[in-house]
mmCIF file of C-alpha atoms in Angstrom:
data_model
loop_
_atom_site.group_PDB
_atom_site.id
_atom_site.type_symbol
_atom_site.label_atom_id
_atom_site.label_comp_id
_atom_site.label_asym_id
_atom_site.label_seq_id
_atom_site.Cartn_x
_atom_site.Cartn_y
_atom_site.Cartn_z
ATOM 1 C CA MET U 960 0.000 0.000 0.000
ATOM 2 C CA THR U 961 1.402 3.398 -1.017
ATOM 3 C CA ILE U 962 0.895 6.853 0.520
ATOM 4 C CA ILE U 963 -1.474 7.719 -2.343
ATOM 5 C CA ASP U 964 -3.500 4.588 -1.572
ATOM 6 C CA GLY U 965 -3.594 5.633 2.079
ATOM 7 C CA ILE U 966 -4.843 9.112 1.188
ATOM 8 C CA ILE U 967 -7.515 7.754 -1.172
ATOM 9 C CA LEU U 968 -8.756 5.235 1.398
ATOM 10 C CA GLY U 969 -8.635 7.908 4.104
ATOM 11 C CA ILE U 970 -10.820 10.184 1.989
ATOM 12 C CA ILE U 971 -13.249 7.322 1.376
ATOM 13 C CA GLN U 972 -13.318 6.625 5.106
ATOM 14 C CA GLY U 973 -13.912 10.295 5.929
ATOM 15 C CA ILE U 974 -16.866 10.462 3.553
ATOM 16 C CA THR U 975 -18.451 7.109 4.290
ATOM 17 C CA GLU U 976 -17.970 6.928 8.070
ATOM 18 C CA PHE U 977 -20.565 9.609 8.688
ATOM 19 C CA LEU U 978 -22.739 9.339 5.629
ATOM 20 C CA PRO U 979 -24.848 6.219 6.316
ATOM 21 C CA ILE U 980 -23.303 4.109 3.560
ATOM 22 C CA SER U 981 -20.846 1.928 5.531
ATOM 23 C CA SER U 982 -17.220 3.015 5.666
ATOM 24 C CA SER U 983 -15.912 -0.525 6.230
ATOM 25 C CA GLY U 984 -17.866 -1.843 3.252
ATOM 26 C CA HIS U 985 -16.557 0.875 0.953
ATOM 27 C CA LEU U 986 -12.989 0.334 2.154
ATOM 28 C CA VAL U 987 -13.230 -3.359 1.281
ATOM 29 C CA ILE U 988 -14.599 -2.552 -2.188
ATOM 30 C CA ALA U 989 -12.009 0.217 -2.756
ATOM 31 C CA GLN U 990 -9.118 -2.073 -1.805
ATOM 32 C CA GLU U 991 -10.464 -4.676 -4.221
ATOM 33 C CA LEU U 992 -10.657 -2.126 -7.057
ATOM 34 C CA LEU U 993 -7.208 -0.697 -6.273
ATOM 35 C CA GLY U 994 -5.695 -4.165 -6.032
ATOM 36 C CA ILE U 995 -4.559 -3.634 -2.441
ATOM 37 C CA GLU U 996 -3.969 -6.800 -0.455
ATOM 38 C CA GLN U 997 -3.920 -5.789 3.185
ATOM 39 C CA PRO U 998 -4.665 -8.700 5.553
ATOM 40 C CA GLY U 999 -6.853 -8.124 8.585
ATOM 41 C CA ASN U 1000 -8.414 -4.764 9.403
ATOM 42 C CA GLN U 1001 -5.557 -2.716 10.893
ATOM 43 C CA PHE U 1002 -5.822 0.040 8.302
ATOM 44 C CA GLU U 1003 -9.606 0.203 8.688
ATOM 45 C CA ILE U 1004 -9.229 0.751 12.422
ATOM 46 C CA LEU U 1005 -6.528 3.399 11.918
ATOM 47 C CA VAL U 1006 -8.668 5.525 9.617
ATOM 48 C CA HIS U 1007 -11.596 5.023 11.982
ATOM 49 C CA LEU U 1008 -9.438 6.730 14.618
ATOM 50 C CA GLY U 1009 -9.064 9.629 12.189
ATOM 51 C CA THR U 1010 -12.822 10.013 11.949
ATOM 52 C CA LEU U 1011 -13.067 9.620 15.739
ATOM 53 C CA ALA U 1012 -11.058 12.841 15.952
ATOM 54 C CA SER U 1013 -13.631 14.409 13.588
ATOM 55 C CA ILE U 1014 -16.432 13.532 16.018
ATOM 56 C CA THR U 1015 -14.603 15.124 18.940
ATOM 57 C CA VAL U 1016 -14.136 18.333 16.928
ATOM 58 C CA ILE U 1017 -17.760 18.641 15.776
ATOM 59 C CA PHE U 1018 -19.259 17.636 19.131
ATOM 60 C CA PHE U 1019 -16.578 19.299 21.264
ATOM 61 C CA ASP U 1020 -19.070 21.548 23.078
ATOM 62 C CA ASP U 1021 -21.335 18.589 23.907
ATOM 63 C CA ILE U 1022 -18.397 16.509 25.159
ATOM 64 C CA ARG U 1023 -17.071 19.416 27.234
ATOM 65 C CA PHE U 1024 -20.534 19.967 28.714
ATOM 66 C CA LEU U 1025 -20.693 16.318 29.799
ATOM 67 C CA PHE U 1026 -17.416 16.661 31.674
ATOM 68 C CA LEU U 1027 -18.345 19.993 33.277
ATOM 69 C CA SER U 1028 -21.790 18.794 34.365
ATOM 70 C CA ILE U 1029 -20.799 15.298 35.470
ATOM 71 C CA ASN U 1030 -22.424 15.868 38.883
ATOM 72 C CA LYS U 1031 -25.831 16.594 37.396
ATOM 73 C CA ARG U 1032 -28.347 13.764 37.271
ATOM 74 C CA ARG U 1033 -29.320 14.464 33.658
ATOM 75 C CA THR U 1034 -25.705 14.140 32.540
ATOM 76 C CA GLN U 1035 -25.210 10.957 34.559
ATOM 77 C CA ARG U 1036 -28.299 9.465 32.934
ATOM 78 C CA PHE U 1037 -27.020 10.356 29.448
ATOM 79 C CA ILE U 1038 -23.637 8.770 30.193
ATOM 80 C CA SER U 1039 -25.413 5.644 31.418
ATOM 81 C CA TYR U 1040 -27.253 5.548 28.073
ATOM 82 C CA ILE U 1041 -23.880 5.615 26.314
ATOM 83 C CA ILE U 1042 -22.555 2.791 28.497
ATOM 84 C CA ILE U 1043 -25.626 0.618 27.934
ATOM 85 C CA GLY U 1044 -25.520 1.275 24.201
ATOM 86 C CA THR U 1045 -21.851 0.275 24.039
ATOM 87 C CA ILE U 1046 -22.238 -3.135 25.698
ATOM 88 C CA PRO U 1047 -23.681 -5.063 22.690
ATOM 89 C CA ALA U 1048 -20.840 -3.947 20.373
ATOM 90 C CA VAL U 1049 -18.221 -4.920 22.964
ATOM 91 C CA CYS U 1050 -19.744 -8.383 23.420
ATOM 92 C CA LEU U 1051 -20.096 -9.029 19.695
ATOM 93 C CA GLY U 1052 -16.707 -7.572 18.822
ATOM 94 C CA LEU U 1053 -14.825 -9.651 21.396
ATOM 95 C CA GLY U 1054 -16.864 -12.825 20.966
ATOM 96 C CA LEU U 1055 -16.696 -12.983 17.168
ATOM 97 C CA LYS U 1056 -13.426 -11.155 16.539
ATOM 98 C CA ASP U 1057 -11.834 -13.718 14.196
ATOM 99 C CA THR U 1058 -15.045 -14.351 12.269
ATOM 100 C CA LEU U 1059 -15.656 -10.644 11.750
ATOM 101 C CA GLU U 1060 -12.097 -10.041 10.535
ATOM 102 C CA SER U 1061 -12.563 -12.685 7.834
ATOM 103 C CA LEU U 1062 -15.585 -10.782 6.499
ATOM 104 C CA PHE U 1063 -13.303 -7.848 5.652
ATOM 105 C CA GLU U 1064 -11.790 -10.009 2.936
ATOM 106 C CA ASN U 1065 -15.034 -11.157 1.261
ATOM 107 C CA ILE U 1066 -16.637 -8.561 -0.998
ATOM 108 C CA TYR U 1067 -19.667 -10.770 -1.681
ATOM 109 C CA TYR U 1068 -20.856 -10.641 1.921
ATOM 110 C CA VAL U 1069 -20.100 -6.923 2.011
ATOM 111 C CA GLY U 1070 -22.488 -6.498 -0.927
ATOM 112 C CA CYS U 1071 -25.229 -8.388 0.909
ATOM 113 C CA ALA U 1072 -24.716 -6.197 3.980
ATOM 114 C CA LEU U 1073 -24.885 -3.008 1.883
ATOM 115 C CA ILE U 1074 -28.209 -4.095 0.423
ATOM 116 C CA PHE U 1075 -29.490 -4.744 3.955
ATOM 117 C CA THR U 1076 -28.325 -1.262 4.970
ATOM 118 C CA GLY U 1077 -30.070 0.235 1.960
ATOM 119 C CA VAL U 1078 -33.385 -1.386 2.880
ATOM 120 C CA ILE U 1079 -33.173 -0.127 6.485
ATOM 121 C CA LEU U 1080 -32.251 3.412 5.450
ATOM 122 C CA PHE U 1081 -34.982 3.705 2.845
ATOM 123 C CA SER U 1082 -37.536 2.362 5.332
ATOM 124 C CA SER U 1083 -36.596 5.143 7.772
ATOM 125 C CA LYS U 1084 -38.573 7.646 5.680
ATOM 126 C CA ASN U 1085 -41.750 6.008 7.033
ATOM 127 C CA PHE U 1086 -40.761 6.450 10.680
ATOM 128 C CA THR U 1087 -43.070 8.940 12.377
ATOM 129 C CA ARG U 1088 -41.166 12.050 13.393
ATOM 130 C CA ARG U 1089 -41.568 12.404 17.159
ATOM 131 C CA ASP U 1090 -39.587 14.151 19.853
ATOM 132 C CA GLU U 1091 -39.477 11.636 22.680
ATOM 133 C CA GLY U 1092 -36.610 11.283 25.115
ATOM 134 C CA ASN U 1093 -34.158 8.435 25.362
ATOM 135 C CA ALA U 1094 -34.549 5.560 27.817
ATOM 136 C CA TYR U 1095 -32.536 2.585 29.022
ATOM 137 C CA TYR U 1096 -34.339 0.071 26.803
ATOM 138 C CA LYS U 1097 -33.994 2.401 23.809
ATOM 139 C CA SER U 1098 -30.273 2.730 24.452
ATOM 140 C CA LEU U 1099 -29.932 -1.053 24.512
ATOM 141 C CA LEU U 1100 -31.820 -1.449 21.223
ATOM 142 C CA ILE U 1101 -29.748 1.278 19.555
ATOM 143 C CA GLY U 1102 -26.646 -0.438 20.949
ATOM 144 C CA ILE U 1103 -27.706 -3.715 19.324
ATOM 145 C CA ALA U 1104 -28.123 -1.842 16.031
ATOM 146 C CA GLN U 1105 -24.611 -0.482 16.449
ATOM 147 C CA ALA U 1106 -23.262 -3.968 17.179
ATOM 148 C CA LEU U 1107 -24.651 -5.243 13.861
ATOM 149 C CA ALA U 1108 -22.655 -2.540 12.121
ATOM 150 C CA ILE U 1109 -19.409 -4.268 13.100
ATOM 151 C CA ILE U 1110 -20.152 -6.366 10.010
ATOM 152 C CA PRO U 1111 -18.552 -4.598 7.017
ATOM 153 C CA GLY U 1112 -21.246 -3.254 4.724
ATOM 154 C CA ILE U 1113 -23.696 -2.410 7.507
ATOM 155 C CA SER U 1114 -23.566 1.307 8.267
ATOM 156 C CA ARG U 1115 -23.042 2.178 11.929
ATOM 157 C CA SER U 1116 -24.529 5.660 11.672
ATOM 158 C CA GLY U 1117 -27.288 4.394 9.387
ATOM 159 C CA MET U 1118 -28.357 1.644 11.776
ATOM 160 C CA THR U 1119 -28.132 3.692 14.983
ATOM 161 C CA ILE U 1120 -29.833 6.818 13.629
ATOM 162 C CA SER U 1121 -32.576 4.792 11.922
ATOM 163 C CA CYS U 1122 -33.179 2.821 15.123
ATOM 164 C CA ALA U 1123 -33.267 6.016 17.207
ATOM 165 C CA LEU U 1124 -35.753 7.636 14.815
ATOM 166 C CA PHE U 1125 -37.917 4.493 14.932
ATOM 167 C CA LEU U 1126 -37.893 4.639 18.741
ATOM 168 C CA GLY U 1127 -39.148 8.235 18.715
ATOM 169 C CA LEU U 1128 -36.019 10.337 19.214
ATOM 170 C CA SER U 1129 -35.859 13.583 17.268
ATOM 171 C CA ALA U 1130 -33.536 13.832 14.269
ATOM 172 C CA LYS U 1131 -31.153 16.083 16.214
ATOM 173 C CA GLU U 1132 -31.020 13.829 19.273
ATOM 174 C CA SER U 1133 -30.722 10.708 17.125
ATOM 175 C CA ALA U 1134 -27.635 12.093 15.398
ATOM 176 C CA LYS U 1135 -26.092 13.387 18.619
ATOM 177 C CA TYR U 1136 -26.549 10.102 20.473
ATOM 178 C CA SER U 1137 -25.378 8.057 17.492
ATOM 179 C CA PHE U 1138 -22.060 9.839 17.114
ATOM 180 C CA LEU U 1139 -21.300 10.174 20.825
ATOM 181 C CA LEU U 1140 -22.069 6.449 21.102
ATOM 182 C CA ALA U 1141 -19.402 5.819 18.461
ATOM 183 C CA ILE U 1142 -16.589 7.290 20.582
ATOM 184 C CA PRO U 1143 -16.067 4.412 23.076
ATOM 185 C CA VAL U 1144 -16.510 1.745 20.375
ATOM 186 C CA ILE U 1145 -13.998 3.257 17.939
ATOM 187 C CA PHE U 1146 -11.557 4.062 20.730
ATOM 188 C CA GLY U 1147 -11.876 0.534 22.110
ATOM 189 C CA ALA U 1148 -11.280 -1.008 18.680
ATOM 190 C CA GLY U 1149 -8.135 1.084 18.306
ATOM 191 C CA LEU U 1150 -6.913 0.019 21.743
ATOM 192 C CA LEU U 1151 -7.503 -3.661 20.970
ATOM 193 C CA MET U 1152 -5.576 -3.295 17.726
ATOM 194 C CA ALA U 1153 -2.663 -1.724 19.585
ATOM 195 C CA LEU U 1154 -2.616 -4.637 22.036
ATOM 196 C CA ASP U 1155 -2.945 -7.221 19.271
ATOM 197 C CA ILE U 1156 -0.024 -6.373 17.006
ATOM 198 C CA ASP U 1157 2.501 -8.915 18.262
ATOM 199 C CA ASP U 1158 4.062 -9.046 14.811
ATOM 200 C CA GLY U 1159 4.167 -5.266 14.613
ATOM 201 C CA LEU U 1160 2.129 -2.836 12.561
ATOM 202 C CA GLN U 1161 1.591 -4.263 9.076
ATOM 203 C CA ILE U 1162 1.306 -0.792 7.558
ATOM 204 C CA GLU U 1163 4.082 1.707 6.865
ATOM 205 C CA ILE U 1164 4.024 4.674 9.263
ATOM 206 C CA SER U 1165 3.848 7.187 6.401
ATOM 207 C CA VAL U 1166 0.822 5.409 4.920
ATOM 208 C CA ALA U 1167 -0.878 5.257 8.322
ATOM 209 C CA ILE U 1168 -0.337 8.989 8.910
ATOM 210 C CA ALA U 1169 -1.632 9.821 5.413
ATOM 211 C CA GLY U 1170 -4.782 7.803 6.054
ATOM 212 C CA LEU U 1171 -5.338 9.343 9.496
ATOM 213 C CA ILE U 1172 -4.990 12.946 8.324
ATOM 214 C CA SER U 1173 -7.102 12.590 5.194
ATOM 215 C CA SER U 1174 -9.868 10.714 7.038
ATOM 216 C CA PHE U 1175 -9.928 13.400 9.751
ATOM 217 C CA ILE U 1176 -10.170 16.400 7.409
ATOM 218 C CA VAL U 1177 -12.767 14.866 5.104
ATOM 219 C CA GLY U 1178 -14.625 13.459 8.129
ATOM 220 C CA VAL U 1179 -15.199 16.936 9.583
ATOM 221 C CA ILE U 1180 -16.688 18.142 6.294
ATOM 222 C CA SER U 1181 -18.865 15.042 5.828
ATOM 223 C CA LEU U 1182 -20.230 15.093 9.368
ATOM 224 C CA LYS U 1183 -21.300 18.737 9.094
ATOM 225 C CA TRP U 1184 -23.085 17.951 5.827
ATOM 226 C CA LEU U 1185 -24.850 14.878 7.217
ATOM 227 C CA LEU U 1186 -26.189 16.788 10.232
ATOM 228 C CA GLN U 1187 -27.756 19.286 7.828
ATOM 229 C CA LEU U 1188 -29.333 16.507 5.730
ATOM 230 C CA ILE U 1189 -30.806 14.807 8.802
ATOM 231 C CA GLN U 1190 -32.468 18.048 9.864
ATOM 232 C CA LYS U 1191 -33.964 18.397 6.365
ATOM 233 C CA GLY U 1192 -35.415 14.856 6.462
ATOM 234 C CA LYS U 1193 -33.266 13.545 3.597
ATOM 235 C CA PHE U 1194 -31.563 10.777 5.546
ATOM 236 C CA HIS U 1195 -33.330 7.952 3.672
ATOM 237 C CA TYR U 1196 -31.904 9.038 0.299
ATOM 238 C CA PHE U 1197 -28.721 7.134 1.099
ATOM 239 C CA GLY U 1198 -30.687 3.887 1.155
ATOM 240 C CA VAL U 1199 -30.999 3.877 -2.638
ATOM 241 C CA TYR U 1200 -27.252 4.424 -2.976
ATOM 242 C CA CYS U 1201 -26.368 1.547 -0.617
ATOM 243 C CA PHE U 1202 -28.753 -0.804 -2.384
ATOM 244 C CA PHE U 1203 -27.225 -0.213 -5.808
ATOM 245 C CA VAL U 1204 -23.623 -0.283 -4.572
ATOM 246 C CA GLY U 1205 -24.414 -3.634 -2.972
ATOM 247 C CA LEU U 1206 -25.719 -4.938 -6.287
ATOM 248 C CA ILE U 1207 -22.697 -3.604 -8.184
ATOM 249 C CA SER U 1208 -20.313 -5.291 -5.739
ATOM 250 C CA PHE U 1209 -21.675 -8.673 -6.851
ATOM 251 C CA PHE U 1210 -20.266 -8.005 -10.299
ATOM 252 C CA ILE U 1211 -16.826 -7.164 -8.868
ATOM 253 C CA ASN U 1212 -16.447 -10.561 -7.267
ATOM 254 C CA GLY U 1213 -18.590 -13.614 -6.527
ATOM 255 C CA PRO U 1214 -19.060 -15.455 -3.227
ATOM 256 C CA TYR U 1215 -15.868 -17.410 -3.802
#
């Protein structure tokens, strides 16, 4: 993998991490098209850390407020929602780690997952727009939706925001909870990768830095745009895109 490859994949990650079209799925397809053979998912996790930095920049005021108001009951309840929503992804990620890593190398299953994402996203247009608050059971259900998105091709933001909208959260709160919920999961995945590189990092440092920087810069731009689209009720448009990309991926490679 070259620096140019790292920049291209970082840009793809920055765009697709926040737009509900599955960053992991697009990275798998892009590596297939570019002829990049990178075993495992180290690079995917690295560029996810770049977009994690994007989240902290865009939601900096919200994150700072949580720290400054940690003694308030409302803040403590919100943090408990984050913890509950994180549990399913932790359990699935640790329990099926090897199986999930193998999916990053099979574009056929990625295509199937993209089609599934497309159906969910397009269905979200029928969810009644309400403005209900979050709750413990809602946090758990949204967390399960996030856990499914560990599978490459299933959009994390698409699943969590769609689930939150279905459960009655407003568009603004759905987006806020979805992206704050991503912080512990992405950070934890990065930490696990750091602890699991006995043979050393399989990516050149220059390539890793190129991917991190490009994913961060493009991620900030993409996240701002997505938040505007959610407010305008255009979130489901991405479902059509995911569906057709999933179909196209079948022509790139078959199940074997």
